[in-house]
Amino acid sequence: MALLNVLCYPDPRLHKVAKPVAQVDARIKKIVADMADTMYEAPGVGLAATQVDIHERIVVIDTSDEQNELRVFINPEIIWASPEKKAWREGCLSVPEFYDEVERPAQVRVRALDLDGKEFVIEADGLLAVCLQHELDHLQGKVFVEYLSILKRTRISHKLKKRTKELSGER
Ligand code: NI
């Protein structure tokens, strides 16, 4: 088991745009395994490679109550989004201790590769739809707080910078 370091907002590396995975090989499988370990340990329901400073299009998600249904998305793309929208209170491992409402399409259809490099399409609603959109934003260098007002974002940024400083001072 290998735990990866999760970048904390407003770390500028969270704004890098991830590149597509060229081939789903042993290196990618190792990254996925480490990302899953990191997500479960946190615990969180989703993690994008960008958050662990790996700038390739890889996402892991588990929205099950038992945390035993790992979903892996390599090179995911949203190919359809419902006109109907829904607000959901979101959080993020890169924005610890902050939660706020974001409005997004209620349903999405996503195309991706699985761990065997095989293409699949999934239609999602509810928490999984929220999670997919949130994680795919990460791959584009976007953090959910960017949907909030500048006032809120500035406040979060200040608090987290202070928190990071305090944590590194304790070491
Ligand atoms: Ni996040």
PDB file of C-alpha atoms and ligand atoms in Angstrom:
ATOM      1  CA  MET A   1       0.000   0.000   0.000  1.00  0.00           C
ATOM      2  CA  ALA A   2       1.355   3.369  -0.988  1.00  0.00           C
ATOM      3  CA  LEU A   3      -0.170   6.648   0.065  1.00  0.00           C
ATOM      4  CA  LEU A   4       0.345   9.667  -2.140  1.00  0.00           C
ATOM      5  CA  ASN A   5       0.585  13.266  -0.984  1.00  0.00           C
ATOM      6  CA  VAL A   6      -2.600  15.202  -1.802  1.00  0.00           C
ATOM      7  CA  LEU A   7      -2.014  18.785  -2.944  1.00  0.00           C
ATOM      8  CA  CYS A   8      -3.897  21.433  -0.985  1.00  0.00           C
ATOM      9  CA  TYR A   9      -5.660  24.428  -2.546  1.00  0.00           C
ATOM     10  CA  PRO A  10      -4.415  27.030  -3.557  1.00  0.00           C
ATOM     11  CA  ASP A  11      -1.376  25.014  -4.704  1.00  0.00           C
ATOM     12  CA  PRO A  12      -0.739  26.172  -8.312  1.00  0.00           C
ATOM     13  CA  ARG A  13      -0.109  22.555  -9.419  1.00  0.00           C
ATOM     14  CA  LEU A  14      -3.861  21.944  -8.999  1.00  0.00           C
ATOM     15  CA  HIS A  15      -4.372  24.145 -12.054  1.00  0.00           C
ATOM     16  CA  LYS A  16      -2.267  22.076 -14.468  1.00  0.00           C
ATOM     17  CA  VAL A  17      -4.197  20.414 -17.298  1.00  0.00           C
ATOM     18  CA  ALA A  18      -3.734  16.627 -17.368  1.00  0.00           C
ATOM     19  CA  LYS A  19      -2.542  14.835 -20.517  1.00  0.00           C
ATOM     20  CA  PRO A  20      -4.270  11.759 -21.948  1.00  0.00           C
ATOM     21  CA  VAL A  21      -2.859   8.362 -20.978  1.00  0.00           C
ATOM     22  CA  ALA A  22      -1.150   6.887 -24.055  1.00  0.00           C
ATOM     23  CA  GLN A  23      -1.273   3.276 -22.906  1.00  0.00           C
ATOM     24  CA  VAL A  24      -2.828   1.510 -19.914  1.00  0.00           C
ATOM     25  CA  ASP A  25       0.289  -0.356 -18.776  1.00  0.00           C
ATOM     26  CA  ALA A  26       1.829  -1.510 -15.482  1.00  0.00           C
ATOM     27  CA  ARG A  27       2.887   2.038 -14.620  1.00  0.00           C
ATOM     28  CA  ILE A  28      -0.704   3.300 -14.939  1.00  0.00           C
ATOM     29  CA  LYS A  29      -2.026   0.324 -12.930  1.00  0.00           C
ATOM     30  CA  LYS A  30       0.405   1.153 -10.116  1.00  0.00           C
ATOM     31  CA  ILE A  31      -0.745   4.795 -10.139  1.00  0.00           C
ATOM     32  CA  VAL A  32      -4.404   3.671  -9.982  1.00  0.00           C
ATOM     33  CA  ALA A  33      -3.675   1.314  -7.048  1.00  0.00           C
ATOM     34  CA  ASP A  34      -1.856   4.062  -5.129  1.00  0.00           C
ATOM     35  CA  MET A  35      -4.627   6.570  -5.890  1.00  0.00           C
ATOM     36  CA  ALA A  36      -7.255   4.119  -4.610  1.00  0.00           C
ATOM     37  CA  ASP A  37      -5.250   3.530  -1.396  1.00  0.00           C
ATOM     38  CA  THR A  38      -4.955   7.297  -0.923  1.00  0.00           C
ATOM     39  CA  MET A  39      -8.672   7.893  -1.550  1.00  0.00           C
ATOM     40  CA  TYR A  40      -9.795   5.153   0.872  1.00  0.00           C
ATOM     41  CA  GLU A  41      -7.329   6.237   3.549  1.00  0.00           C
ATOM     42  CA  ALA A  42      -8.478   9.897   3.465  1.00  0.00           C
ATOM     43  CA  PRO A  43     -11.403   8.822   3.289  1.00  0.00           C
ATOM     44  CA  GLY A  44     -12.896  10.308   0.151  1.00  0.00           C
ATOM     45  CA  VAL A  45     -15.338   9.302  -2.587  1.00  0.00           C
ATOM     46  CA  GLY A  46     -13.156  10.400  -5.497  1.00  0.00           C
ATOM     47  CA  LEU A  47      -9.639  11.384  -6.455  1.00  0.00           C
ATOM     48  CA  ALA A  48      -8.155  12.770  -9.662  1.00  0.00           C
ATOM     49  CA  ALA A  49      -4.486  12.221 -10.570  1.00  0.00           C
ATOM     50  CA  THR A  50      -3.985  16.008 -10.658  1.00  0.00           C
ATOM     51  CA  GLN A  51      -4.546  16.082  -6.887  1.00  0.00           C
ATOM     52  CA  VAL A  52      -1.542  13.831  -6.293  1.00  0.00           C
ATOM     53  CA  ASP A  53       0.623  15.850  -8.703  1.00  0.00           C
ATOM     54  CA  ILE A  54       0.340  13.336 -11.555  1.00  0.00           C
ATOM     55  CA  HIS A  55      -0.864  15.182 -14.624  1.00  0.00           C
ATOM     56  CA  GLU A  56      -2.441  12.368 -16.595  1.00  0.00           C
ATOM     57  CA  ARG A  57      -6.160  11.741 -17.176  1.00  0.00           C
ATOM     58  CA  ILE A  58      -6.877   9.215 -14.402  1.00  0.00           C
ATOM     59  CA  VAL A  59      -9.758   9.270 -11.889  1.00  0.00           C
ATOM     60  CA  VAL A  60     -10.799   6.844  -9.151  1.00  0.00           C
ATOM     61  CA  ILE A  61     -14.263   6.971  -7.557  1.00  0.00           C
ATOM     62  CA  ASP A  62     -16.127   4.933  -4.973  1.00  0.00           C
ATOM     63  CA  THR A  63     -19.554   6.254  -3.991  1.00  0.00           C
ATOM     64  CA  SER A  64     -20.721   3.028  -2.332  1.00  0.00           C
ATOM     65  CA  ASP A  65     -21.668   3.029   1.354  1.00  0.00           C
ATOM     66  CA  GLU A  66     -19.346   0.099   2.034  1.00  0.00           C
ATOM     67  CA  GLN A  67     -16.471   1.674   0.080  1.00  0.00           C
ATOM     68  CA  ASN A  68     -15.982  -1.583  -1.819  1.00  0.00           C
ATOM     69  CA  GLU A  69     -16.930  -0.609  -5.401  1.00  0.00           C
ATOM     70  CA  LEU A  70     -13.874   1.002  -6.917  1.00  0.00           C
ATOM     71  CA  ARG A  71     -14.480   2.645 -10.281  1.00  0.00           C
ATOM     72  CA  VAL A  72     -11.549   3.571 -12.501  1.00  0.00           C
ATOM     73  CA  PHE A  73     -11.773   6.085 -15.332  1.00  0.00           C
ATOM     74  CA  ILE A  74      -8.848   6.538 -17.698  1.00  0.00           C
ATOM     75  CA  ASN A  75      -9.064   9.319 -20.303  1.00  0.00           C
ATOM     76  CA  PRO A  76     -12.654  10.105 -19.248  1.00  0.00           C
ATOM     77  CA  GLU A  77     -14.751  12.497 -21.332  1.00  0.00           C
ATOM     78  CA  ILE A  78     -18.254  13.816 -20.686  1.00  0.00           C
ATOM     79  CA  ILE A  79     -20.131  13.036 -23.896  1.00  0.00           C
ATOM     80  CA  TRP A  80     -23.561  14.222 -22.720  1.00  0.00           C
ATOM     81  CA  ALA A  81     -24.931  16.302 -19.868  1.00  0.00           C
ATOM     82  CA  SER A  82     -28.602  16.785 -18.966  1.00  0.00           C
ATOM     83  CA  PRO A  83     -30.122  20.262 -19.338  1.00  0.00           C
ATOM     84  CA  GLU A  84     -31.635  19.678 -15.905  1.00  0.00           C
ATOM     85  CA  LYS A  85     -29.381  20.866 -13.087  1.00  0.00           C
ATOM     86  CA  LYS A  86     -29.036  20.028  -9.447  1.00  0.00           C
ATOM     87  CA  ALA A  87     -27.234  21.683  -6.535  1.00  0.00           C
ATOM     88  CA  TRP A  88     -25.115  19.475  -4.298  1.00  0.00           C
ATOM     89  CA  ARG A  89     -22.993  20.253  -1.266  1.00  0.00           C
ATOM     90  CA  GLU A  90     -19.466  19.375  -2.371  1.00  0.00           C
ATOM     91  CA  GLY A  91     -16.205  18.859  -0.596  1.00  0.00           C
ATOM     92  CA  CYS A  92     -12.724  17.989  -1.827  1.00  0.00           C
ATOM     93  CA  LEU A  93      -9.629  16.299  -0.388  1.00  0.00           C
ATOM     94  CA  SER A  94      -7.629  19.258  -1.753  1.00  0.00           C
ATOM     95  CA  VAL A  95      -9.877  21.739   0.088  1.00  0.00           C
ATOM     96  CA  PRO A  96     -10.013  20.196   3.575  1.00  0.00           C
ATOM     97  CA  GLU A  97     -12.839  21.175   5.908  1.00  0.00           C
ATOM     98  CA  PHE A  98     -14.770  23.303   3.406  1.00  0.00           C
ATOM     99  CA  TYR A  99     -18.095  22.339   1.871  1.00  0.00           C
ATOM    100  CA  ASP A 100     -20.360  24.376  -0.359  1.00  0.00           C
ATOM    101  CA  GLU A 101     -23.137  24.044  -2.876  1.00  0.00           C
ATOM    102  CA  VAL A 102     -22.351  23.766  -6.570  1.00  0.00           C
ATOM    103  CA  GLU A 103     -24.965  23.477  -9.303  1.00  0.00           C
ATOM    104  CA  ARG A 104     -24.190  21.039 -12.114  1.00  0.00           C
ATOM    105  CA  PRO A 105     -26.078  18.952 -14.685  1.00  0.00           C
ATOM    106  CA  ALA A 106     -28.081  16.281 -12.824  1.00  0.00           C
ATOM    107  CA  GLN A 107     -27.087  13.475 -15.211  1.00  0.00           C
ATOM    108  CA  VAL A 108     -24.043  12.853 -17.373  1.00  0.00           C
ATOM    109  CA  ARG A 109     -22.824  10.248 -19.795  1.00  0.00           C
ATOM    110  CA  VAL A 110     -19.081   9.573 -19.612  1.00  0.00           C
ATOM    111  CA  ARG A 111     -16.827   7.616 -21.934  1.00  0.00           C
ATOM    112  CA  ALA A 112     -13.546   6.255 -20.566  1.00  0.00           C
ATOM    113  CA  LEU A 113     -11.090   3.362 -20.631  1.00  0.00           C
ATOM    114  CA  ASP A 114     -11.007   0.710 -17.910  1.00  0.00           C
ATOM    115  CA  LEU A 115      -7.903  -0.924 -16.376  1.00  0.00           C
ATOM    116  CA  ASP A 116      -7.693  -3.301 -19.366  1.00  0.00           C
ATOM    117  CA  GLY A 117      -7.612  -0.343 -21.726  1.00  0.00           C
ATOM    118  CA  LYS A 118     -11.129  -1.176 -22.929  1.00  0.00           C
ATOM    119  CA  GLU A 119     -13.569   1.608 -23.715  1.00  0.00           C
ATOM    120  CA  PHE A 120     -16.846   1.841 -21.797  1.00  0.00           C
ATOM    121  CA  VAL A 121     -19.694   4.320 -21.439  1.00  0.00           C
ATOM    122  CA  ILE A 122     -21.483   5.012 -18.171  1.00  0.00           C
ATOM    123  CA  GLU A 123     -24.611   7.014 -17.480  1.00  0.00           C
ATOM    124  CA  ALA A 124     -24.718   8.523 -14.016  1.00  0.00           C
ATOM    125  CA  ASP A 125     -26.987  10.546 -11.794  1.00  0.00           C
ATOM    126  CA  GLY A 126     -27.000  11.485  -8.114  1.00  0.00           C
ATOM    127  CA  LEU A 127     -23.701  11.455  -6.216  1.00  0.00           C
ATOM    128  CA  LEU A 128     -21.856   9.579  -8.979  1.00  0.00           C
ATOM    129  CA  ALA A 129     -22.784  12.285 -11.535  1.00  0.00           C
ATOM    130  CA  VAL A 130     -21.573  14.992  -9.149  1.00  0.00           C
ATOM    131  CA  CYS A 131     -18.387  13.101  -8.430  1.00  0.00           C
ATOM    132  CA  LEU A 132     -17.576  12.465 -12.096  1.00  0.00           C
ATOM    133  CA  GLN A 133     -17.989  16.137 -12.978  1.00  0.00           C
ATOM    134  CA  HIS A 134     -15.993  17.254  -9.931  1.00  0.00           C
ATOM    135  CA  GLU A 135     -13.090  14.869 -10.721  1.00  0.00           C
ATOM    136  CA  LEU A 136     -13.095  15.639 -14.454  1.00  0.00           C
ATOM    137  CA  ASP A 137     -12.839  19.334 -13.547  1.00  0.00           C
ATOM    138  CA  HIS A 138      -9.655  18.495 -11.591  1.00  0.00           C
ATOM    139  CA  LEU A 139      -8.127  17.011 -14.763  1.00  0.00           C
ATOM    140  CA  GLN A 140      -8.795  20.373 -16.454  1.00  0.00           C
ATOM    141  CA  GLY A 141      -7.071  22.179 -13.581  1.00  0.00           C
ATOM    142  CA  LYS A 142     -10.311  23.345 -12.002  1.00  0.00           C
ATOM    143  CA  VAL A 143     -11.145  23.096  -8.285  1.00  0.00           C
ATOM    144  CA  PHE A 144     -14.794  23.285  -7.119  1.00  0.00           C
ATOM    145  CA  VAL A 145     -14.213  26.487  -5.125  1.00  0.00           C
ATOM    146  CA  GLU A 146     -13.850  28.249  -8.482  1.00  0.00           C
ATOM    147  CA  TYR A 147     -17.650  27.982  -8.816  1.00  0.00           C
ATOM    148  CA  LEU A 148     -18.060  30.005  -5.603  1.00  0.00           C
ATOM    149  CA  SER A 149     -17.977  33.788  -5.216  1.00  0.00           C
ATOM    150  CA  ILE A 150     -14.600  35.535  -5.232  1.00  0.00           C
ATOM    151  CA  LEU A 151     -15.220  36.546  -1.624  1.00  0.00           C
ATOM    152  CA  LYS A 152     -15.688  32.934  -0.491  1.00  0.00           C
ATOM    153  CA  ARG A 153     -12.777  31.703  -2.580  1.00  0.00           C
ATOM    154  CA  THR A 154     -10.427  34.332  -1.135  1.00  0.00           C
ATOM    155  CA  ARG A 155     -11.490  33.414   2.392  1.00  0.00           C
ATOM    156  CA  ILE A 156     -10.891  29.694   1.761  1.00  0.00           C
ATOM    157  CA  SER A 157      -7.551  30.429   0.133  1.00  0.00           C
ATOM    158  CA  HIS A 158      -6.355  32.496   3.117  1.00  0.00           C
ATOM    159  CA  LYS A 159      -7.477  29.923   5.666  1.00  0.00           C
ATOM    160  CA  LEU A 160      -5.897  26.998   3.827  1.00  0.00           C
ATOM    161  CA  LYS A 161      -2.603  28.852   3.280  1.00  0.00           C
ATOM    162  CA  LYS A 162      -2.488  29.485   7.029  1.00  0.00           C
ATOM    163  CA  ARG A 163      -3.361  25.842   7.735  1.00  0.00           C
ATOM    164  CA  THR A 164      -0.618  24.556   5.388  1.00  0.00           C
ATOM    165  CA  LYS A 165       1.903  26.871   7.049  1.00  0.00           C
ATOM    166  CA  GLU A 166       0.910  25.665  10.518  1.00  0.00           C
ATOM    167  CA  LEU A 167       1.087  22.015   9.484  1.00  0.00           C
ATOM    168  CA  SER A 168       4.549  22.389   7.952  1.00  0.00           C
ATOM    169  CA  GLY A 169       5.704  24.281  11.073  1.00  0.00           C
ATOM    170  CA  GLU A 170       4.701  21.323  13.236  1.00  0.00           C
ATOM    171  CA  ARG A 171       6.942  18.916  11.369  1.00  0.00           C
TER     172      ARG A 171
HETATM  173 NI    NI B   1     -11.790  17.345  -5.441  1.00  0.00          NI
END
